[in-house]
PDB file of C-alpha atoms in Angstrom:
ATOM      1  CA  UNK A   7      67.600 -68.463  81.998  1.00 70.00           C
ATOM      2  CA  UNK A   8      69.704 -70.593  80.261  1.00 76.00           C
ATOM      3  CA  UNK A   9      68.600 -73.289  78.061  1.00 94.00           C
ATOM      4  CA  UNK A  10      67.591 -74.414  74.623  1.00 96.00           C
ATOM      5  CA  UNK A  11      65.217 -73.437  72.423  1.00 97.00           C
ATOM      6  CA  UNK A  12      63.850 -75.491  69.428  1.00 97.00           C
ATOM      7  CA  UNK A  13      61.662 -73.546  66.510  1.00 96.00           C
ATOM      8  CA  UNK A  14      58.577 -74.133  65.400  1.00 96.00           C
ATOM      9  CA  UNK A  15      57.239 -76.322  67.672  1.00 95.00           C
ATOM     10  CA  UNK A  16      54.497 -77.227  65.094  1.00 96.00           C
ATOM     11  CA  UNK A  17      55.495 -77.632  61.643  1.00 94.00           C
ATOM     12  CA  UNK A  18      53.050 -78.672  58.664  1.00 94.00           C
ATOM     13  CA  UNK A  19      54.816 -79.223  55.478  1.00 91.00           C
ATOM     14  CA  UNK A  20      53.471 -80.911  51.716  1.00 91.00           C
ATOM     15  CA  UNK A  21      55.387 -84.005  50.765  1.00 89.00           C
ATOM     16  CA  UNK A  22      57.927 -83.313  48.561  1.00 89.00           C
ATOM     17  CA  UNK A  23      59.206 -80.175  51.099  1.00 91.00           C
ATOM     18  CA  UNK A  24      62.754 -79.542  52.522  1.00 94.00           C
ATOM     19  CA  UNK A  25      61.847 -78.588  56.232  1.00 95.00           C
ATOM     20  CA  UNK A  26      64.585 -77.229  58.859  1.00 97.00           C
ATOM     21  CA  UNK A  27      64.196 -77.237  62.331  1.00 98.00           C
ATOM     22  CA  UNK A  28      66.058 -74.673  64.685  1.00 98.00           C
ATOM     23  CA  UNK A  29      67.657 -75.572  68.097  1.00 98.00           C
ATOM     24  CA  UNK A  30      69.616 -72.817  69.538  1.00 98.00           C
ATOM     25  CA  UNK A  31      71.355 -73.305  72.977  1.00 97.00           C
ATOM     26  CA  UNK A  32      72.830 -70.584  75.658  1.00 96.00           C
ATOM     27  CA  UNK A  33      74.232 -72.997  78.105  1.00 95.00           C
ATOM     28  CA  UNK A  34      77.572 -72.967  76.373  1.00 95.00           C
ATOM     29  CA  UNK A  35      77.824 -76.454  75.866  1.00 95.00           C
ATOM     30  CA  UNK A  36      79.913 -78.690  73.617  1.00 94.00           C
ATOM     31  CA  UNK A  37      77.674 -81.306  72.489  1.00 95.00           C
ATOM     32  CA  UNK A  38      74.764 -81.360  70.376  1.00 96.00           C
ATOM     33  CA  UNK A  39      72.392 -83.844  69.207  1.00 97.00           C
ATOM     34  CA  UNK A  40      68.925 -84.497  67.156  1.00 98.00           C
ATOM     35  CA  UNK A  41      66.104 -87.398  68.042  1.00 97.00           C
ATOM     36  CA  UNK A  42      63.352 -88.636  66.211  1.00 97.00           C
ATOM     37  CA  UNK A  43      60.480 -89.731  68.587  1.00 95.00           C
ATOM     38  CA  UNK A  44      58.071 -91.753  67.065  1.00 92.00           C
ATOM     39  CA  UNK A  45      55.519 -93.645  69.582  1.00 84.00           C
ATOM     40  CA  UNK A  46      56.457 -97.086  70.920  1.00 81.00           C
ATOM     41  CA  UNK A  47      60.042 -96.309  69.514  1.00 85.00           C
ATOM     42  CA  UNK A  48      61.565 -94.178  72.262  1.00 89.00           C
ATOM     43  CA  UNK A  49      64.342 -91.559  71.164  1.00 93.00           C
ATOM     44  CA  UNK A  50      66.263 -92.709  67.997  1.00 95.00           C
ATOM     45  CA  UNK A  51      69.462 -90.309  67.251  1.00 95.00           C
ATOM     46  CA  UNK A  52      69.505 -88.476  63.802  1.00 97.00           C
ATOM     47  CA  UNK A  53      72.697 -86.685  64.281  1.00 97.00           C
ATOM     48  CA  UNK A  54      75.114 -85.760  66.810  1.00 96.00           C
ATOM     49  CA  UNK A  55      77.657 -82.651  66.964  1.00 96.00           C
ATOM     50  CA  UNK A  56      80.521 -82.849  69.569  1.00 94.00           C
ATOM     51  CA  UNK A  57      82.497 -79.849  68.071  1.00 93.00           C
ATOM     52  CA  UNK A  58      81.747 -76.876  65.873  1.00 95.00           C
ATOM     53  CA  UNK A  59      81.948 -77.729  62.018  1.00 96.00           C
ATOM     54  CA  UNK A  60      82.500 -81.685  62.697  1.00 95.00           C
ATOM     55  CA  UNK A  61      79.094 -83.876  63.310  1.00 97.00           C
ATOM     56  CA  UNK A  62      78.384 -87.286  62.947  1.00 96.00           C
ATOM     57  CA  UNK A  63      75.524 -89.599  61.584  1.00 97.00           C
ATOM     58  CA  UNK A  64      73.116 -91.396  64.454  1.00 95.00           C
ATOM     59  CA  UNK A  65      71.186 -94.571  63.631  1.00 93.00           C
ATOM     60  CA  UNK A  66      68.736 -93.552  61.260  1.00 96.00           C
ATOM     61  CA  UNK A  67      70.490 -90.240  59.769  1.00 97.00           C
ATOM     62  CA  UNK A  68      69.522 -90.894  56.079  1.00 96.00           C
ATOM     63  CA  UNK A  69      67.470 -88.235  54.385  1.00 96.00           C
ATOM     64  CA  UNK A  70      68.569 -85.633  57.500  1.00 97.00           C
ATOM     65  CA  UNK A  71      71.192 -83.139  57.222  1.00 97.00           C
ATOM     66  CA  UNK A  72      72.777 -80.961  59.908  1.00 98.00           C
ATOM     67  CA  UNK A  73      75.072 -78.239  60.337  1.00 97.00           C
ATOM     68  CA  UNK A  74      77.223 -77.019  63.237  1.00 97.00           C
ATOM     69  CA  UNK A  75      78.201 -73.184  62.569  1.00 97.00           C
ATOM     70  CA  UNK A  76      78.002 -71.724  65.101  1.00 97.00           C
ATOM     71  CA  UNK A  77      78.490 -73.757  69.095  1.00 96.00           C
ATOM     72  CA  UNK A  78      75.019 -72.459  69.714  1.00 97.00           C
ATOM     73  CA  UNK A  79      73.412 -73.647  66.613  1.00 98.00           C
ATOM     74  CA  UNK A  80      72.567 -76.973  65.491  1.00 98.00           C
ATOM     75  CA  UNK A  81      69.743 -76.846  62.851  1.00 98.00           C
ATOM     76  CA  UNK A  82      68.187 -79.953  61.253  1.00 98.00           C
ATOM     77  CA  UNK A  83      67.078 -80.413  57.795  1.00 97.00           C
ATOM     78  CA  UNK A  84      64.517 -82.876  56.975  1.00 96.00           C
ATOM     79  CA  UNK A  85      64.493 -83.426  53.042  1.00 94.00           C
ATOM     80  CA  UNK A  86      62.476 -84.927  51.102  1.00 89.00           C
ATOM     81  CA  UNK A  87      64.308 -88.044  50.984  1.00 89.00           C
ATOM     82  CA  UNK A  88      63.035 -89.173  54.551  1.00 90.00           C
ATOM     83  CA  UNK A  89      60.465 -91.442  53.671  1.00 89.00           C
ATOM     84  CA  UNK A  90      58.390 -91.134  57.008  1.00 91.00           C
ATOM     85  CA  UNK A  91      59.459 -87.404  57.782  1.00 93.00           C
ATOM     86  CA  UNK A  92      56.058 -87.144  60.191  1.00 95.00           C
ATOM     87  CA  UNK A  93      57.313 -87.030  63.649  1.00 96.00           C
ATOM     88  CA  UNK A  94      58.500 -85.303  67.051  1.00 95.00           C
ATOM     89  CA  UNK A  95      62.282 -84.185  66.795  1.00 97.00           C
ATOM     90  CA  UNK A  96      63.772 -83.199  69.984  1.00 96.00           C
ATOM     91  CA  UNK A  97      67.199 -81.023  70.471  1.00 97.00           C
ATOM     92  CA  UNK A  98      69.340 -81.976  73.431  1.00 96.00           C
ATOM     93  CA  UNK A  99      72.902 -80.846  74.616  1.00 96.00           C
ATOM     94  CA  UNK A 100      75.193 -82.205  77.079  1.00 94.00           C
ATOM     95  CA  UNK A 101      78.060 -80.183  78.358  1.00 91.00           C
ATOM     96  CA  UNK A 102      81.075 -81.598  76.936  1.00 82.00           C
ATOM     97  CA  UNK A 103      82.111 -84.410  74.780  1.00 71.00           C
ATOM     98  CA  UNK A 104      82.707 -87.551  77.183  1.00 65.00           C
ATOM     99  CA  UNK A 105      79.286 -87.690  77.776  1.00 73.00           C
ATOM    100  CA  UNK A 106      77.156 -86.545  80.916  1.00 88.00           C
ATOM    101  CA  UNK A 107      73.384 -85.221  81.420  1.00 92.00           C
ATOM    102  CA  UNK A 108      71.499 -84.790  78.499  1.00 94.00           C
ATOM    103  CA  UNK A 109      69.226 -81.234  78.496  1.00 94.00           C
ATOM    104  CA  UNK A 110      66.146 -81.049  75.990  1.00 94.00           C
ATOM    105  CA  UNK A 111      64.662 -78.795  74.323  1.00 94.00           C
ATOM    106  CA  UNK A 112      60.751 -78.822  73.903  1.00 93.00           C
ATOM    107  CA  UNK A 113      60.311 -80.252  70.839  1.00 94.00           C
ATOM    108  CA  UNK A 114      59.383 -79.764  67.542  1.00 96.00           C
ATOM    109  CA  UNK A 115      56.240 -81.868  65.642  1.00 95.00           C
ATOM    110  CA  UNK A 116      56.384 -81.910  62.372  1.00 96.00           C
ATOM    111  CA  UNK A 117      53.271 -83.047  60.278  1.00 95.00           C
ATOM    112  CA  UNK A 118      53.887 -83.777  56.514  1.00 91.00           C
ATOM    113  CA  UNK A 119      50.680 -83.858  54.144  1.00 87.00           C
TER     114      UNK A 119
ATOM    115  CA  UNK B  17      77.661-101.073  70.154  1.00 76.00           C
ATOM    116  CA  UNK B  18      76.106 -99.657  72.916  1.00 84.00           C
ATOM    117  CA  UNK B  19      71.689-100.877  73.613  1.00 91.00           C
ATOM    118  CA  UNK B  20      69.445-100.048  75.521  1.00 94.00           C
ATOM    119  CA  UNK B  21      66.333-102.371  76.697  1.00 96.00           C
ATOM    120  CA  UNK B  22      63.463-101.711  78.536  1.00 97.00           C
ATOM    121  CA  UNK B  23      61.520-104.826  78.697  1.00 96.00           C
ATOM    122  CA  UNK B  24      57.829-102.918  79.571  1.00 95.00           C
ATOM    123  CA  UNK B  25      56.166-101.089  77.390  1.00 94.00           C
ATOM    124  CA  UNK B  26      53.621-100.291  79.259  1.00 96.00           C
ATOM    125  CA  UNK B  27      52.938-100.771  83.427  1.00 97.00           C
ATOM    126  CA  UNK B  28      49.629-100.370  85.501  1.00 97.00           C
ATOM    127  CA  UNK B  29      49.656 -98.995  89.349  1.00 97.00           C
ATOM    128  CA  UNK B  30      47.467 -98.012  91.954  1.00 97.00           C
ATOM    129  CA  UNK B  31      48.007 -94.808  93.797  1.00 97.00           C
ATOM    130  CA  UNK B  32      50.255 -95.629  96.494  1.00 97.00           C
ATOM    131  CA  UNK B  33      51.992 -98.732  95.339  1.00 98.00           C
ATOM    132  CA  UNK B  34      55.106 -99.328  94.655  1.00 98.00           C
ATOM    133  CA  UNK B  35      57.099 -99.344  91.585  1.00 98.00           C
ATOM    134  CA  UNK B  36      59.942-100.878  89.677  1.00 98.00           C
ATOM    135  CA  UNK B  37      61.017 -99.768  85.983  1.00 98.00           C
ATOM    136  CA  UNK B  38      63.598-102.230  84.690  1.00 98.00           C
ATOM    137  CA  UNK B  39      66.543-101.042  82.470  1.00 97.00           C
ATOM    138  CA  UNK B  40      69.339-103.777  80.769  1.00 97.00           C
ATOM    139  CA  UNK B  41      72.030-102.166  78.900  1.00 95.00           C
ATOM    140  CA  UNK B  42      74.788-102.928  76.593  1.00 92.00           C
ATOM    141  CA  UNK B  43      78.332-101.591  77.116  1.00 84.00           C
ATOM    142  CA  UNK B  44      81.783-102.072  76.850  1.00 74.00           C
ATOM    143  CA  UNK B  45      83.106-100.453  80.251  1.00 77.00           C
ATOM    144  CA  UNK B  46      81.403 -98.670  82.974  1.00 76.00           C
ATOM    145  CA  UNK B  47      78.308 -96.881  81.708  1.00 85.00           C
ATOM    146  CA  UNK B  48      77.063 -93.155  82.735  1.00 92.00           C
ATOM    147  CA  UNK B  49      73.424 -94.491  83.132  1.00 94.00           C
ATOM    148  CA  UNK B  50      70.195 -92.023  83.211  1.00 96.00           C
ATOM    149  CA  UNK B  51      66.513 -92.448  84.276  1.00 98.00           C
ATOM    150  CA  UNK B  52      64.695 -89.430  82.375  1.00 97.00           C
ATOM    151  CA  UNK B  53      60.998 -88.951  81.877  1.00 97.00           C
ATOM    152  CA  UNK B  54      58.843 -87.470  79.739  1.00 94.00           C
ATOM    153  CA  UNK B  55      55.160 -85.509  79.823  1.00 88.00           C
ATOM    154  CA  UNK B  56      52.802 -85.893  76.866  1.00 82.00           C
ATOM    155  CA  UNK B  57      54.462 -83.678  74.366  1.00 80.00           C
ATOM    156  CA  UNK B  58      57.122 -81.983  76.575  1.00 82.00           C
ATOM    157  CA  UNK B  59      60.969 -82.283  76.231  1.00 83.00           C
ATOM    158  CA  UNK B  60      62.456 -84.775  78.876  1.00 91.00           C
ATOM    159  CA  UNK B  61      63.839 -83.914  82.322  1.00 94.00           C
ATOM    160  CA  UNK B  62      66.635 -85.609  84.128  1.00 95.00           C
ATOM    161  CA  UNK B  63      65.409 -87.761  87.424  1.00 97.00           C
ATOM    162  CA  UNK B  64      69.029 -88.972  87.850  1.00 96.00           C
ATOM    163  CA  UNK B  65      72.114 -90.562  86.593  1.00 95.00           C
ATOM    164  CA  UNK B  66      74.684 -92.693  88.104  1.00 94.00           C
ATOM    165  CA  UNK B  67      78.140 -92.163  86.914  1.00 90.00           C
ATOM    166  CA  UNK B  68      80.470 -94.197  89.795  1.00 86.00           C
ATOM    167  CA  UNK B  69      80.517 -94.607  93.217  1.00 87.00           C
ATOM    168  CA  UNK B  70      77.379 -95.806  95.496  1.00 88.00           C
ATOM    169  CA  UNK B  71      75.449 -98.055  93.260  1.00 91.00           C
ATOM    170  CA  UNK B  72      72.002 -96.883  95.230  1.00 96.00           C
ATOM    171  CA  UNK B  73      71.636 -93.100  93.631  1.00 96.00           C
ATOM    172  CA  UNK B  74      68.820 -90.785  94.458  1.00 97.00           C
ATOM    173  CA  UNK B  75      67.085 -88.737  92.215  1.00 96.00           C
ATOM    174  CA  UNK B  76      63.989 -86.064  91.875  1.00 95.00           C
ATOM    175  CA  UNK B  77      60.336 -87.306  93.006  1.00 94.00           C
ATOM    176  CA  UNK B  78      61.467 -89.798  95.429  1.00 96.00           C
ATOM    177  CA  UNK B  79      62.388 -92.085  92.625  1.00 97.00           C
ATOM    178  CA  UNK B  80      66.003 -94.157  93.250  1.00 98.00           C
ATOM    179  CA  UNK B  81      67.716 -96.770  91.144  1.00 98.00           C
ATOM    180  CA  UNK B  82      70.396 -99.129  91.203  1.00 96.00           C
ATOM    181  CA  UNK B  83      73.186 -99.843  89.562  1.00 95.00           C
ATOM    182  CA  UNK B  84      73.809-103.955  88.946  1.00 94.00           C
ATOM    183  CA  UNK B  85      77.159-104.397  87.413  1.00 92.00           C
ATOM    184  CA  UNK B  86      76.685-108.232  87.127  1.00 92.00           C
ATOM    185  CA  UNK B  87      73.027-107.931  85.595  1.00 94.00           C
ATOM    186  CA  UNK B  88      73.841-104.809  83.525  1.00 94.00           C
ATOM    187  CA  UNK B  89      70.856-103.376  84.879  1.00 96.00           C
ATOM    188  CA  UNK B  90      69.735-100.006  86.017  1.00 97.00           C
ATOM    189  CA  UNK B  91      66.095-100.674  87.344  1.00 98.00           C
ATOM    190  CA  UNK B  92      64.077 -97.842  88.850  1.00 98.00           C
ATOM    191  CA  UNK B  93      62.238 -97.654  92.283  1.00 98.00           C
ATOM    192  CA  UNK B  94      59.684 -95.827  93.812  1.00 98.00           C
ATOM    193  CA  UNK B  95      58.149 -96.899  97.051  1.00 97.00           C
ATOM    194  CA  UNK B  96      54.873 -94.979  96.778  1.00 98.00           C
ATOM    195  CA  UNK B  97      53.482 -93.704  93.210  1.00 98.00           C
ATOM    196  CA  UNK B  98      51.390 -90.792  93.025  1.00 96.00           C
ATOM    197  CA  UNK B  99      49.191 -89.697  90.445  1.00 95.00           C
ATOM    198  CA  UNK B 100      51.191 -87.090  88.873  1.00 94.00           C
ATOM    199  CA  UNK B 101      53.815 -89.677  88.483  1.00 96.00           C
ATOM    200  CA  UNK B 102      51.987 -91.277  84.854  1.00 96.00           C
ATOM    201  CA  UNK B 103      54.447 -89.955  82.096  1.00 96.00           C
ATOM    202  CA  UNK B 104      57.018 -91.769  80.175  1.00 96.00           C
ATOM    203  CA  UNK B 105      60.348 -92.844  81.306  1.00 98.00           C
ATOM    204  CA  UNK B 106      63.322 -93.627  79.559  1.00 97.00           C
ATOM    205  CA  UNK B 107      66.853 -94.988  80.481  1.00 97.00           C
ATOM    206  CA  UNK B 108      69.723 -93.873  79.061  1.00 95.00           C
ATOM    207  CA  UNK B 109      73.685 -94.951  78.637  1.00 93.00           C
ATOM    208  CA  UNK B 110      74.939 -91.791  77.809  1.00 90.00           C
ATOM    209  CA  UNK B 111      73.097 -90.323  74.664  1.00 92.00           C
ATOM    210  CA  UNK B 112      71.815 -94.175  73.677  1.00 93.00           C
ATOM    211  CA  UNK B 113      68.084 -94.425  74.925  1.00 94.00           C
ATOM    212  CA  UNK B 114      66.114 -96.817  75.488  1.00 94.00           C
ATOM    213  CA  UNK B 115      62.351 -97.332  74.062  1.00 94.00           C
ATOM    214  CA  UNK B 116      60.372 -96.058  77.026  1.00 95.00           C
ATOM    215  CA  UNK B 117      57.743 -97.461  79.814  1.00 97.00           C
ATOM    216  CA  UNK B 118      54.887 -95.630  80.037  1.00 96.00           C
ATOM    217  CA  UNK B 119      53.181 -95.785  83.191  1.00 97.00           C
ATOM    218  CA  UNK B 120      49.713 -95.388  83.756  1.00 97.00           C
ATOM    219  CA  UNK B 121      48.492 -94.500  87.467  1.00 97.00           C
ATOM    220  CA  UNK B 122      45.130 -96.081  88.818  1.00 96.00           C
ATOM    221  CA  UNK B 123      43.554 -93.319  91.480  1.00 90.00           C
TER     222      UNK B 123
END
């Protein structure tokens, strides 16, 4: 089935720590984006991919980093220059650039100590 | 820039009442507008989106919205709530969310 799969889903990491997060996709889409989900705050967009090898910074992208290989691939690095890296990051895709249905992945929650 | 508001945090139902989820938005043109929602922990999952057209769109769960051009709303209905209906729900222009209602559902 087609879909998209983010890795680990739990993730505990010491302060300090460069973490990435995998989100792999097989529905052959275009677009590609991160969100930080942080309770009360709803979905906040880290990063956004609408092509291979081009991406573009979301509202809160400092102390992330992305890359976009590969139009399966979009893996996010939390560094340690996020100040408040302790959160729930969900992957989504949408099929092509101008916008349309957004499909998630299941999330990854990472705990820094 | 494009926003997103969604003026309740948090609503209260019985079992069987009816619901309404509102959704303001700021956009230049005509928005592709989303109702998602969310289960404790889970990815999200598309109830439905309205891109033109009818302004009354159907979606999963027996849940419907409508579009208001002059309000620049998008507020979501459901005449009869059941209990498996608590979650999260957020609405969307485009990739631009908004910060969520969660509903709780009284049996």
């Amino acid at each position: 089935d087609g879909g998209i799969t983010q890795s680990p889903k739990y993730l505990f990491r010491k302060e300090g720590q460069n973490v990435t997060l995998s989100c792999e996709q097989n529905l052959n889409h275009d677009a590609m984006y991160w969100y930080r989900q942080d309770p009360g705050q709803g979905l906040r967009l880290i990063y956004y991919s609408q092509i291979v090898n081009d991406f573009q910074k979301g509202d809160i992208a400092e102390g992330y980093s992305v890359s976009r290989e590969k139009k399966e691939s979009f893996p996010l690095t939390v560094t340690s220059a996020q100040k408040n890296p302790t959160a729930f990051y969900l992957c989504a895709s949408t099929r092509d650039r101008a916008g349309g249905e957004l499909f998630f992945g299941e999330g990854s929650r990472l705990t820094v100590l | 820039a494009q926003s997103v508001t969604q003026p309740d945090i948090h609503i209260t139902v019985s079992e069987g009442a009816s619901l309404e989820l509102r959704c303001n938005y700021s956009y230049g043109a005509t928005p592709y507008l989303f109702w998602y929602v969310q289960s404790p922990g889970q990815g999200l999952q598309l109830l439905l989106k309205y891109f033109s057209g009818d302004t009354l769109v159907q979606g999963i769960k027996g849940f419907e919205a409508e579009f208001k051009r002059s309000q620049s709303s998008f507020n979501l209905r459901k005449p009869s709530v059941h209990w498996s209906d608590a979650a999260e729900y957020f609405c969307a222009v485009e990739y631009i969310f908004g910060t969520g209602t969660r509903l709780k559902v009284l049996a």
